[in-house]
Coordinates of C-alpha atoms in Angstrom, one line a residue:
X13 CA -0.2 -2.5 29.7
X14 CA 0.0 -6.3 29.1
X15 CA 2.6 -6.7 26.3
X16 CA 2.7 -10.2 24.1
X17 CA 4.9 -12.9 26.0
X18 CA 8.4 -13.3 24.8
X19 CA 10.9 -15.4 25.0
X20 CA 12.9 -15.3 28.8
X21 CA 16.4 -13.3 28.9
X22 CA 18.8 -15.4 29.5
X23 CA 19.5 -14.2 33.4
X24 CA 16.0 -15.8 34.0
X25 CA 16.0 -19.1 32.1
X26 CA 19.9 -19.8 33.0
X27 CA 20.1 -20.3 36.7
X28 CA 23.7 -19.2 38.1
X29 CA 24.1 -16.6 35.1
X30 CA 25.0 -13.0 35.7
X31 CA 24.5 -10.5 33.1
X32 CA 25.6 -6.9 33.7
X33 CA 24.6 -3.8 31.6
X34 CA 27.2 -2.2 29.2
X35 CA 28.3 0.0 32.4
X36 CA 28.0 -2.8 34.9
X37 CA 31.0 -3.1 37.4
X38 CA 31.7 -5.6 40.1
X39 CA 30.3 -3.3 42.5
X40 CA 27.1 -2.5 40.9
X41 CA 23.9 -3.8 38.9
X42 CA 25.1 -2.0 35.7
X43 CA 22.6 1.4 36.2
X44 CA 23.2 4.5 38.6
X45 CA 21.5 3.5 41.8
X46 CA 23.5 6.3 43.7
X47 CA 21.4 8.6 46.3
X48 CA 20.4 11.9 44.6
X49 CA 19.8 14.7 46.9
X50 CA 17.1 16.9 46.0
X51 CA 18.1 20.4 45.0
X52 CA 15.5 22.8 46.4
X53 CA 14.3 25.5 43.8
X54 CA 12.0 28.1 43.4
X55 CA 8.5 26.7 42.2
X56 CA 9.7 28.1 38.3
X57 CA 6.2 28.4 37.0
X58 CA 3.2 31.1 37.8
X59 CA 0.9 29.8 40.6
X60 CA -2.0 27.8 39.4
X61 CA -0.5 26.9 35.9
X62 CA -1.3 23.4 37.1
X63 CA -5.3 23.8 36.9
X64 CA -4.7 24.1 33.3
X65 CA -5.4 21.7 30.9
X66 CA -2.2 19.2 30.1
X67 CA -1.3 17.6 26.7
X68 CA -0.7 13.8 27.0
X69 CA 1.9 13.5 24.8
X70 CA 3.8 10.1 23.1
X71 CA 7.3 11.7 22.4
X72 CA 7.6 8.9 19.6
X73 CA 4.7 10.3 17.8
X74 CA 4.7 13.8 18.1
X75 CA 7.1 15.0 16.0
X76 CA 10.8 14.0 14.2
X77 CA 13.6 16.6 14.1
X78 CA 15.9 14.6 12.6
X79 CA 14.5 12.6 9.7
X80 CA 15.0 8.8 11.3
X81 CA 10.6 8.5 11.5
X82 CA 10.4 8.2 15.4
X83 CA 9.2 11.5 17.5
X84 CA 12.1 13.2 19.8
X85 CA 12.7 15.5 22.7
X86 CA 14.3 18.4 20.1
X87 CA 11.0 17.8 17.9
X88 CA 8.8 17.7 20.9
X89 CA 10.5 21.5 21.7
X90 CA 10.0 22.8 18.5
X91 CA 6.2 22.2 18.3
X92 CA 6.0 24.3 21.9
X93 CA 5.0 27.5 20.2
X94 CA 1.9 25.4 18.9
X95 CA 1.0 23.8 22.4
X96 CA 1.0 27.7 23.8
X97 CA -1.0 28.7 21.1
X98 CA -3.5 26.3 22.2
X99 CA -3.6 27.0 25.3
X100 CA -2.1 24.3 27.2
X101 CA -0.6 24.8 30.5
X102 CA 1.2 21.5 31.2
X103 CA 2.9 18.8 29.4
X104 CA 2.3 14.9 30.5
X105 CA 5.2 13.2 28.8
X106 CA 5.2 9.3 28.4
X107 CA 7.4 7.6 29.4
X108 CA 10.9 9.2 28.5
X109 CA 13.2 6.7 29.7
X110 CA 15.0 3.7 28.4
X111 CA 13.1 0.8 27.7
X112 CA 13.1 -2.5 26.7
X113 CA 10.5 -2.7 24.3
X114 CA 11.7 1.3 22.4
X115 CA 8.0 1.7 22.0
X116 CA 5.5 1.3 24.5
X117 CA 7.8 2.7 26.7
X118 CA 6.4 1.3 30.4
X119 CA 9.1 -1.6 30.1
X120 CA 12.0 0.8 32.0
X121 CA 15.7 -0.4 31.4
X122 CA 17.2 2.8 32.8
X123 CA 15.5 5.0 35.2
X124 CA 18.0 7.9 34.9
X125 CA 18.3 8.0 31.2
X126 CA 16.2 8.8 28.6
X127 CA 15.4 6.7 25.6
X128 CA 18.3 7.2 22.8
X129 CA 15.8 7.5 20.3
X130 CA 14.4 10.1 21.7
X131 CA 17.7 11.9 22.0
X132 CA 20.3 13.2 25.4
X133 CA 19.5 14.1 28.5
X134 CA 20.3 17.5 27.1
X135 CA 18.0 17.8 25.0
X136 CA 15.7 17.0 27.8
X137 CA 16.8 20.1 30.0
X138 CA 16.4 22.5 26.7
X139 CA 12.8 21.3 26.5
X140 CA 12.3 21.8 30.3
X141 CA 13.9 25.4 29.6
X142 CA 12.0 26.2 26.7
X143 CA 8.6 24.7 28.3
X144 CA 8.7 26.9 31.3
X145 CA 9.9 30.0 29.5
X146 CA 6.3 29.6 27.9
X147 CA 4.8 29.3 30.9
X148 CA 4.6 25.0 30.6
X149 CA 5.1 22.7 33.2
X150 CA 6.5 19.1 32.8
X151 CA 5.0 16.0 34.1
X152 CA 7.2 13.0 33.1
X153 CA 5.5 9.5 33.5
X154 CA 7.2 6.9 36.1
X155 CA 6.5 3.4 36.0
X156 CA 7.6 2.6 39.9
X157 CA 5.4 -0.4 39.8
X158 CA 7.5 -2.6 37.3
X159 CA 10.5 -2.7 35.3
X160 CA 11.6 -3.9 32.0
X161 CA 13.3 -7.8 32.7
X162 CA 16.0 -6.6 30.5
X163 CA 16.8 -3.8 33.1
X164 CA 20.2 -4.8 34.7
X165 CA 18.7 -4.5 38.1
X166 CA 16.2 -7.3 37.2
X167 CA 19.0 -9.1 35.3
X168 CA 20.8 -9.3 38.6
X169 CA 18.2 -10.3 40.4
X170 CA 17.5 -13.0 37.9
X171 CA 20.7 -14.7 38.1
X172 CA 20.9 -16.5 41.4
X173 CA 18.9 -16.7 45.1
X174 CA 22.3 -15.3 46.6
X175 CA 23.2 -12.5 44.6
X176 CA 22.6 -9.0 46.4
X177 CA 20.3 -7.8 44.0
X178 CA 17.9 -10.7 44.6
X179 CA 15.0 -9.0 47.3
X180 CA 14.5 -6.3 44.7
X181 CA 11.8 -7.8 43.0
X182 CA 9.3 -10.4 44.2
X183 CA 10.3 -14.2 44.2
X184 CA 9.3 -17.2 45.8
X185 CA 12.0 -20.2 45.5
X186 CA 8.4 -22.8 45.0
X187 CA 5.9 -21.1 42.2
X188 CA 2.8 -20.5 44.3
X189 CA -0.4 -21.6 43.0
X190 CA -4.1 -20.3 42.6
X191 CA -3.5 -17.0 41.3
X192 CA -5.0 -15.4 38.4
X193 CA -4.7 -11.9 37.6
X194 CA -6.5 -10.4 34.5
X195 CA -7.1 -13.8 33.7
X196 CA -3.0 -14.3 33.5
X197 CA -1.2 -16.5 36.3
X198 CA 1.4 -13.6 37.5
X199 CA 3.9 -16.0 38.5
X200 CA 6.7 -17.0 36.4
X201 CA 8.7 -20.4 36.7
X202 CA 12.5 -20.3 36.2
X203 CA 15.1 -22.1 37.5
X204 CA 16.1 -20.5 40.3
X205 CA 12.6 -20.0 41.5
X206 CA 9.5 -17.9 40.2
X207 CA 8.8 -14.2 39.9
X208 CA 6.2 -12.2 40.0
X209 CA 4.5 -10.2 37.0
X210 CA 1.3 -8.5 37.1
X211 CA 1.6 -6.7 33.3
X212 CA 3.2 -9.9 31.7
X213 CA 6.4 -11.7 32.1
X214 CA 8.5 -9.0 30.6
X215 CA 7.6 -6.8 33.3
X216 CA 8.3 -8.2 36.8
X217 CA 7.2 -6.2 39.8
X218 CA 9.7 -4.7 42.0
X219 CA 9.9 -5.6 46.0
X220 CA 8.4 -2.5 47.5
X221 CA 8.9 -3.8 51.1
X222 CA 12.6 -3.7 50.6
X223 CA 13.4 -0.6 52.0
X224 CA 16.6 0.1 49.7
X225 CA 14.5 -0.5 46.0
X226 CA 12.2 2.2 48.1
X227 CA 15.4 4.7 48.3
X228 CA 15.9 3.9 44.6
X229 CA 12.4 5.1 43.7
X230 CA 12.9 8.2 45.6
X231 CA 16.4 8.9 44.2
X232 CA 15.5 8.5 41.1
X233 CA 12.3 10.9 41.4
X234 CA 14.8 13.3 42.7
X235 CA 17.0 13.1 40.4
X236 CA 14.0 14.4 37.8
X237 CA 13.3 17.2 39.5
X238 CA 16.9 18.0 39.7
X239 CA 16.2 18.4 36.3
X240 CA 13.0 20.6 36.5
X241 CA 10.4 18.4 36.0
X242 CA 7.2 20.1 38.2
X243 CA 5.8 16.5 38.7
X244 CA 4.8 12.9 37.9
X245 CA 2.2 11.0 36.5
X246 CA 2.8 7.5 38.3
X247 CA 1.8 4.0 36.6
X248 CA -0.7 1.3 37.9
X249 CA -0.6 2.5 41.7
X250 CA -3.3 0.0 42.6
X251 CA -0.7 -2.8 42.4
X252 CA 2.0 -1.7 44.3
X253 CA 1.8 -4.3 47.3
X254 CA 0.2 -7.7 47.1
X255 CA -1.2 -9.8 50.2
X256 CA -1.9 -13.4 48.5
X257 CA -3.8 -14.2 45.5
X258 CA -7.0 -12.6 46.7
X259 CA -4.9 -9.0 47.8
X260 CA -3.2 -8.0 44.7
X261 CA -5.3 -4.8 44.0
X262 CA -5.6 -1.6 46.1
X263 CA -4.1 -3.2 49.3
X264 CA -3.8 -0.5 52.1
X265 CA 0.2 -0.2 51.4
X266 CA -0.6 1.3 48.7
X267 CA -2.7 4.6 49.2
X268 CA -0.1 5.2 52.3
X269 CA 3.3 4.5 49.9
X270 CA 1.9 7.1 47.8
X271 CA 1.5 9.8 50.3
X272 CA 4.9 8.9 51.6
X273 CA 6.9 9.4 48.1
X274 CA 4.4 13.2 47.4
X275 CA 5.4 14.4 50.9
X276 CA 8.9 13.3 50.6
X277 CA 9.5 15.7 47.2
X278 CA 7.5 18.0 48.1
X279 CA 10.2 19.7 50.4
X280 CA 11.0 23.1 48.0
X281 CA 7.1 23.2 47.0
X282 CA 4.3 21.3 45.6
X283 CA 5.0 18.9 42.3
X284 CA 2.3 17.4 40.6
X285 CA 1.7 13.9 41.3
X286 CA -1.4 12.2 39.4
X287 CA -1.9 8.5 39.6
X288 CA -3.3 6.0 37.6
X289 CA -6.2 3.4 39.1
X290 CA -9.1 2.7 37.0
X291 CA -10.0 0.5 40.4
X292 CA -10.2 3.5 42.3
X293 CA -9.8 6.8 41.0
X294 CA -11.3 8.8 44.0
X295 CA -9.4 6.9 46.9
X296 CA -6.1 7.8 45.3
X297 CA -7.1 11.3 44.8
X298 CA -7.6 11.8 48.1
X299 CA -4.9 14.2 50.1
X300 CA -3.5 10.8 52.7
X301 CA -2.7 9.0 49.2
X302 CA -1.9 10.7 45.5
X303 CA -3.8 14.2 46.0
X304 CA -5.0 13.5 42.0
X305 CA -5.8 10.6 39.9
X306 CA -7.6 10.0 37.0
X307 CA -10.9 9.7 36.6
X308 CA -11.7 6.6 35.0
X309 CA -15.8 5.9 34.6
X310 CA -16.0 9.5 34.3
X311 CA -14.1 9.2 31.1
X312 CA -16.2 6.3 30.4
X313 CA -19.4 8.8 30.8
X314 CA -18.7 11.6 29.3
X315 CA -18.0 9.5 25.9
X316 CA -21.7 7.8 26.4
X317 CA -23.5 11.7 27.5
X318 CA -22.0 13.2 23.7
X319 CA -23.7 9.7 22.2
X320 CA -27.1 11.4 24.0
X321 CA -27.7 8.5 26.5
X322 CA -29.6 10.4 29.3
X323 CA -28.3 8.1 32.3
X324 CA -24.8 9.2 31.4
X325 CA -26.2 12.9 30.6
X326 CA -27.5 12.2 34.3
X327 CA -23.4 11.0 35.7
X328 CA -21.6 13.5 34.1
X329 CA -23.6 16.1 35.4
X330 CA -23.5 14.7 39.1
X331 CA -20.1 13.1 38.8
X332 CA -18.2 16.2 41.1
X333 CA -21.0 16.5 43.7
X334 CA -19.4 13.7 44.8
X335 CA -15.6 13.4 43.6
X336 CA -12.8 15.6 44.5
X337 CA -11.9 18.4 42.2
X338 CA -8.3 17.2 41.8
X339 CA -9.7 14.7 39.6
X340 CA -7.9 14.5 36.2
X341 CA -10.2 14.4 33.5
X342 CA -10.2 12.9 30.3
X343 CA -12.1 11.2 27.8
X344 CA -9.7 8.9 26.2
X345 CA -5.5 7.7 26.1
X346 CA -2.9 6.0 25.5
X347 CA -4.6 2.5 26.4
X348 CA -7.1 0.5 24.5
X349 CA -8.8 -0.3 27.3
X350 CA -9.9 3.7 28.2
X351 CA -11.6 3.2 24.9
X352 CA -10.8 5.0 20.9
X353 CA -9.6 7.9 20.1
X354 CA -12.8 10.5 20.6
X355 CA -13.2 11.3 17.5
X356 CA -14.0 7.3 16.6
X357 CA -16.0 6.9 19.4
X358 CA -18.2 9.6 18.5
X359 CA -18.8 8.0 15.4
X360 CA -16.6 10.9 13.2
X361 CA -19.4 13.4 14.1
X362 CA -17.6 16.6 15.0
X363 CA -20.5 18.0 16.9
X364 CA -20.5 14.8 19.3
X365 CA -17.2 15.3 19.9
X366 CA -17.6 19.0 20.7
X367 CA -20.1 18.2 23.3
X368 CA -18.2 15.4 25.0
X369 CA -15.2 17.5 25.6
X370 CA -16.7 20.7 26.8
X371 CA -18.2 19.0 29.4
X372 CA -14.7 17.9 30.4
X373 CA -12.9 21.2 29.3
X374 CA -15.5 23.3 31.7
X375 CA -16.4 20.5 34.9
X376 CA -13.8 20.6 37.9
X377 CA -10.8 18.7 37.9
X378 CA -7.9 19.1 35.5
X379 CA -8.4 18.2 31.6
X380 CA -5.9 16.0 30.0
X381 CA -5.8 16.0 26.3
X382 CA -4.9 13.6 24.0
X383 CA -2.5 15.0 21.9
X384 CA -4.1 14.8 18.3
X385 CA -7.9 14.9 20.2
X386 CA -7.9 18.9 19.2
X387 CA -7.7 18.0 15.8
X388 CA -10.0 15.1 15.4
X389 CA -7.3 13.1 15.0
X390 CA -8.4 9.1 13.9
X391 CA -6.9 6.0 15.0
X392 CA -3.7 5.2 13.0
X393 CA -4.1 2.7 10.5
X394 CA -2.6 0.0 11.8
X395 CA -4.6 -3.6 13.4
X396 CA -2.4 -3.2 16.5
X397 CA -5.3 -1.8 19.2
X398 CA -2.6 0.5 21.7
X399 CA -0.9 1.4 18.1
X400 CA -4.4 3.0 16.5
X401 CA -3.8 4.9 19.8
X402 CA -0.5 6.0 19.1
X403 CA -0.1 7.2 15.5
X404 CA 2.0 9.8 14.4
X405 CA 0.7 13.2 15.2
X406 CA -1.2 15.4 11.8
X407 CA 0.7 18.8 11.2
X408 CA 0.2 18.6 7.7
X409 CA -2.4 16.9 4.7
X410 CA 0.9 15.0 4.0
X411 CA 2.4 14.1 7.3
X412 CA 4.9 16.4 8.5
X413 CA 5.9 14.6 11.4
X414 CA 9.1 13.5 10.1
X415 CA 10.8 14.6 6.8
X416 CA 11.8 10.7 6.8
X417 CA 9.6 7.3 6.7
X418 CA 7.6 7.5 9.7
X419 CA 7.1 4.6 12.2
X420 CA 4.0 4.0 12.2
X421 CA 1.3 4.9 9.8
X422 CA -0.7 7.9 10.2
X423 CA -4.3 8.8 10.9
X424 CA -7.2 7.6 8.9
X425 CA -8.3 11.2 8.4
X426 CA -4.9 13.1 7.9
X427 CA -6.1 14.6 4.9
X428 CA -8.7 16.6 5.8
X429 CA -7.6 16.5 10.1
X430 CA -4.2 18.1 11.0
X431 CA -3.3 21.0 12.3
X432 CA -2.2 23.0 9.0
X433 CA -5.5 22.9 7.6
X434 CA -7.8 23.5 10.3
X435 CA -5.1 26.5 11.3
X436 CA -7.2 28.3 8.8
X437 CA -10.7 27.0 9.9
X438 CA -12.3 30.0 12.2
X439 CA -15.0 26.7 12.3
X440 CA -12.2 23.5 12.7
X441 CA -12.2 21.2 15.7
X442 CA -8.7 23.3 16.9
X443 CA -10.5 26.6 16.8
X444 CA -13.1 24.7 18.8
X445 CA -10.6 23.6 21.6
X446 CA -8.6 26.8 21.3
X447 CA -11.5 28.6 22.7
X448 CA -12.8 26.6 25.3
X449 CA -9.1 26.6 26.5
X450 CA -9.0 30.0 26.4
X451 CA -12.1 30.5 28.6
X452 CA -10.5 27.9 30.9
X453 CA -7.5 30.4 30.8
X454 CA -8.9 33.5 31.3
X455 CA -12.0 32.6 33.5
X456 CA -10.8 31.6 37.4
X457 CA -14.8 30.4 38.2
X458 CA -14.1 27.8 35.2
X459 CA -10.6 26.8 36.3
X460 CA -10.9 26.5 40.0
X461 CA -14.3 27.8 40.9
X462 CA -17.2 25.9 43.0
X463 CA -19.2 23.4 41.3
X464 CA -22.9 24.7 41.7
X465 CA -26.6 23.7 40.6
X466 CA -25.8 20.5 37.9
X467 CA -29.3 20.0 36.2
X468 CA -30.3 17.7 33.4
X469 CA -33.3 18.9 31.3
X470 CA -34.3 16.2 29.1
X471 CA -30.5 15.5 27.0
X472 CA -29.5 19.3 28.2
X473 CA -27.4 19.6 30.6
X474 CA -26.7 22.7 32.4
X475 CA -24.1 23.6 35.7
X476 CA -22.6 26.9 37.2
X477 CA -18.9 28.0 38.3
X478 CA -18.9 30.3 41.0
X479 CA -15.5 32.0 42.8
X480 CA -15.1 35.1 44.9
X481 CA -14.3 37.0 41.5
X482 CA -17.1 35.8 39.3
X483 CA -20.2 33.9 38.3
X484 CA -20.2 31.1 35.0
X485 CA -22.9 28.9 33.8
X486 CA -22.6 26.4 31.3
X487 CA -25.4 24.8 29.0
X488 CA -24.9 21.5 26.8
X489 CA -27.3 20.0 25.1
X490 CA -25.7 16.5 24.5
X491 CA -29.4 15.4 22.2
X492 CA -30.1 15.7 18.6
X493 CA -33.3 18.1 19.1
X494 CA -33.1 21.3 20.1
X495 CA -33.9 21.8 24.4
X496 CA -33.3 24.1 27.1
X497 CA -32.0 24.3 30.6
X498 CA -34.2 25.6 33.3
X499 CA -31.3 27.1 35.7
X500 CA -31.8 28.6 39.4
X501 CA -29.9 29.9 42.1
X502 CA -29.2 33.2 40.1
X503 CA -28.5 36.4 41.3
X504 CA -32.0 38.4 41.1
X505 CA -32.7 39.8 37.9
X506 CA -29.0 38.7 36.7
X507 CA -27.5 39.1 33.6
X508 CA -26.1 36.5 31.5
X509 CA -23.2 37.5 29.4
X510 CA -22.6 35.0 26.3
X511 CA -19.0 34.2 26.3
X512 CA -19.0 31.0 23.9
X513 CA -20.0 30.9 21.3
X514 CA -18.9 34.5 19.8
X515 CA -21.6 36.7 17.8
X516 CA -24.4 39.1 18.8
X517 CA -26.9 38.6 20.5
X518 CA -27.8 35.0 22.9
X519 CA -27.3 37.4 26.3
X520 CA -30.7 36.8 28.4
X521 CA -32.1 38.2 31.9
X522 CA -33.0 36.2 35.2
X523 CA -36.2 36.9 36.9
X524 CA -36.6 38.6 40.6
X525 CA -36.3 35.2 42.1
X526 CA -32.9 34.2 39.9
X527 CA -34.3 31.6 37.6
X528 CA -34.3 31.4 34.0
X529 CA -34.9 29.6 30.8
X530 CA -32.3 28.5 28.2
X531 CA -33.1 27.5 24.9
X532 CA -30.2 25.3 23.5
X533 CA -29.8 24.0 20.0
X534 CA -29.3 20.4 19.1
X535 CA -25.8 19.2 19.8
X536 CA -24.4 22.5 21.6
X537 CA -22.6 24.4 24.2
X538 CA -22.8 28.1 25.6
X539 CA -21.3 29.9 27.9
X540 CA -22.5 32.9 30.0
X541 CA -20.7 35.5 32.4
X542 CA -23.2 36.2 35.4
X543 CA -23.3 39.8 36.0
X544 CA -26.0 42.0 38.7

């Protein structure tokens, strides 16, 4: 999330100068830091919608109700009958709220408002409304790392060692020395001492040892849920406490602060809290920290095993032997650094990008999707690398994301990729992830099921999904030449159902001792039912 330096407000480079927000009083920092009691609810949503796959989606870029060229909350609504159709079960919002940068969105100015681009906070409870009528949840990013330097609260902070507001971020009145972090010193001079940055000097790091910018943080969680959001996706949790210049990554503090803040909003029942540490994915998906993370270098995998590189092949298939199922999957996002859009990474072939995300749509854990990745969406043509990332969504061979100039440009591949066209494809990339979603949907083994028997024959790569209800296998062969999966463990003399893909014929027979051969064309994925 490093952002390009910029010049300092002027509460940091003017020592003694206090600058309030617009609604800034003498008694307070210029935002709502009130307390917020939680309201306890009924969980609004059918048990286990959350092992569904979710829909990363940049509010900005999805889709323009009102002709101005930037996505908004009322757009984002409209396009829910869509995101059902799919088969999506959850929806991960970026961040929603004010900002200081009106883009990239992890620069918070407000952290109980939303973006005014985006549109009111009503319009945020009608898409909370509509969402769950269609059986969505809503998983709102927070950023409870950092803040924007042009939030009042840092602007306070900023102005002088005495004012109240001072301990909520982390100063030092002498800049310390010897610290590099991503090759960045994270310390910023000004004249009334130096704060600390991890993401860039636009984005200072708020004092989690103070015990009231902790009450904040919980307020202001509440105050979401008082709004029916069913969870959080929470920023750069690896760097939430800092112990000198060799401690400023996964520190103990951390793991603990994040069990603390799930089992203090989980008082009604359980929200969904999934946490971002490419340092340690695992460790923060464990039940004393997060319960879910995502799972970088399994992203990173998955990408390699559709090229056909066999170690990967071999990682993928072995990658939940050993993690927790609670791992969020994925095989690319918002960040440059996770990598290109799948689609580019795979080179434009659409079978490569088929296998990649079958593995990822049918393996434990829950699938995130990039919004645009059903399509084979491109990056955007634009040279900034997060912007490729972050183009306008295709509806349409012409756009149709906003009746007005858009933003941002759109994908290399509109033309041919967007969701009008391939609508009518019974063969299009959607059609492809419309079905896998729908096995994922409809199949409890493949949504929550035991992870069972992973092989790798040769590029093909074969595993089973096995529940009190029901028996799945899955073969992939990730390799250019056709192969097969040798599978075991099988119920004697069991029958294997084809589920995926539809069309006579492909059902086979285990022998008395439950094994079985699987042919598997190049560059393809099956799915059987296991019946006695």
């Amino acid at each position: 999330m490093i952002r390009p330096p910029r010049a300092l407000p002027a509460a940091v480079a003017m020592a003694g100068t206090v600058l309030l927000g617009a609604c800034a009083t003498s008694a307070g920092p210029g935002v709502d830091v009130s307390p917020v009691r939680q309201v306890p609810r009924p969980a609004p949503l059918t048990p286990g919608w959350e092992h569904g796959a979710f829909m990363e989606v940049f509010v900005r870029s999805y889709q323009d109700s009102d002709g101005d060229g930037i996505g908004d909350l009322r757009g984002l609504a409209q396009r829910l009958p869509y995101l059902q159709a799919l088969g999506i079960r959850g929806l991960w919002l970026m961040p929603v709220n004010a900002s200081g940068d009106h883009d990239h969105g992890y620069a918070v100015t407000d952290y109980r408002a939303i973006e005014p681009a985006y549109g009111t906070m009503a319009d945020f409870d009608e898409l909370v409304r509509q969402a769950h009528a269609r059986g969505i949840g809503i998983v709102i990013d927070y950023v409870i790392n950092h803040s924007s330097w042009k939030n009042p609260l840092f602007e306070q902070s900023a102005s002088s060692k005495s004012n109240p507001w001072r301990d909520w971020y982390v100063w030092e009145d002498v800049k310390p020395t010897g610290w590099s972090i991503f090759d960045i010193d994270p310390w910023n001079a000004t004249p009334d001492g130096a704060y600390f940055s991890q993401f860039g000097k636009e984005m200072p790091d708020f004092n989690l040892r103070n015990p009231a910018v902790v009450r904040y943080h919980l307020d202001s969680l509440r105050f979401w849920i008082n709004h029916g959001v069913d969870g959080f996706r929470i920023d750069a949790v690896g760097h939430l406490f800092e112990n000198g210049p060799r401690g400023w990554s996964l520190q103990p503090e951390n793991y603990a602060f994040m069990a603390r803040v799930r089992h203090e909003l989980d008082i009604d029942h359980p929200h969904v809290m999934v946490c971002e540490s490419p340092g340690d994915p695992a460790g923060f998906a464990r039940p004393d920290a997060c319960g879910a993370s995502f799972a970088f270098g399994h992203s990173d995998a998955l990408v390699k095993a559709g090229r056909g590189d066999e170690k990967a092949i071999r990682d993928v298939a072995d990658y939940f032997l050993h993690a927790p199922d609670t791992m969020a999957t994925m095989v690319s996002n918002h960040d440059h650094f996770a990598g290109k859009r799948l689609w580019d990474a795979m080179g434009g072939d659409p079978a490569r990008v088929r296998v990649a995300a079958a593995a990822y749509l049918l393996q434990p854990g829950t699938p995130y999707v990039y919004y645009g990745e059903e399509l084979g969406m491109s990056a955007a043509a634009t040279d900034d690398p997060d912007g490729q990332l972050r183009g306008p969504m295709s509806w349409t061979p012409f756009g149709g994301f906003s009746s007005g100039t858009p933003y941002r440009p759109a994908s290399t591949n509109l033309a041919t990729h967007n969701a009008q066209s391939e609508a009518r494809d019974p063969d299009s990339m959607l059609a492809f992830y419309t079905a896998l979603l729908r096995l994922r949907n409809t199949h409890s083994s493949i949504a929550t099921g035991r992870y069972v028997a992973p092989r790798v024959d040769g590029r093909t790569m074969s595993f089973q999904r096995v529940d009190a209800r029901e028996h799945t296998v899955v073969v992939i062969n990730d390799g250019a030449a056709a192969g097969s999966a040798t599978l075991a463990g099988l119920p004697a003399n069991a029958r294997l159902q084809r589920l995926y893909p539809p069309g006579p014929g492909g059902d086979a027979t285990a022998s008395g001792g439950g094994s079985l051969s699987v042919p598997a064309a190049p560059l393809s994925v099956q799915v059987f039912l296991v019946s006695r």
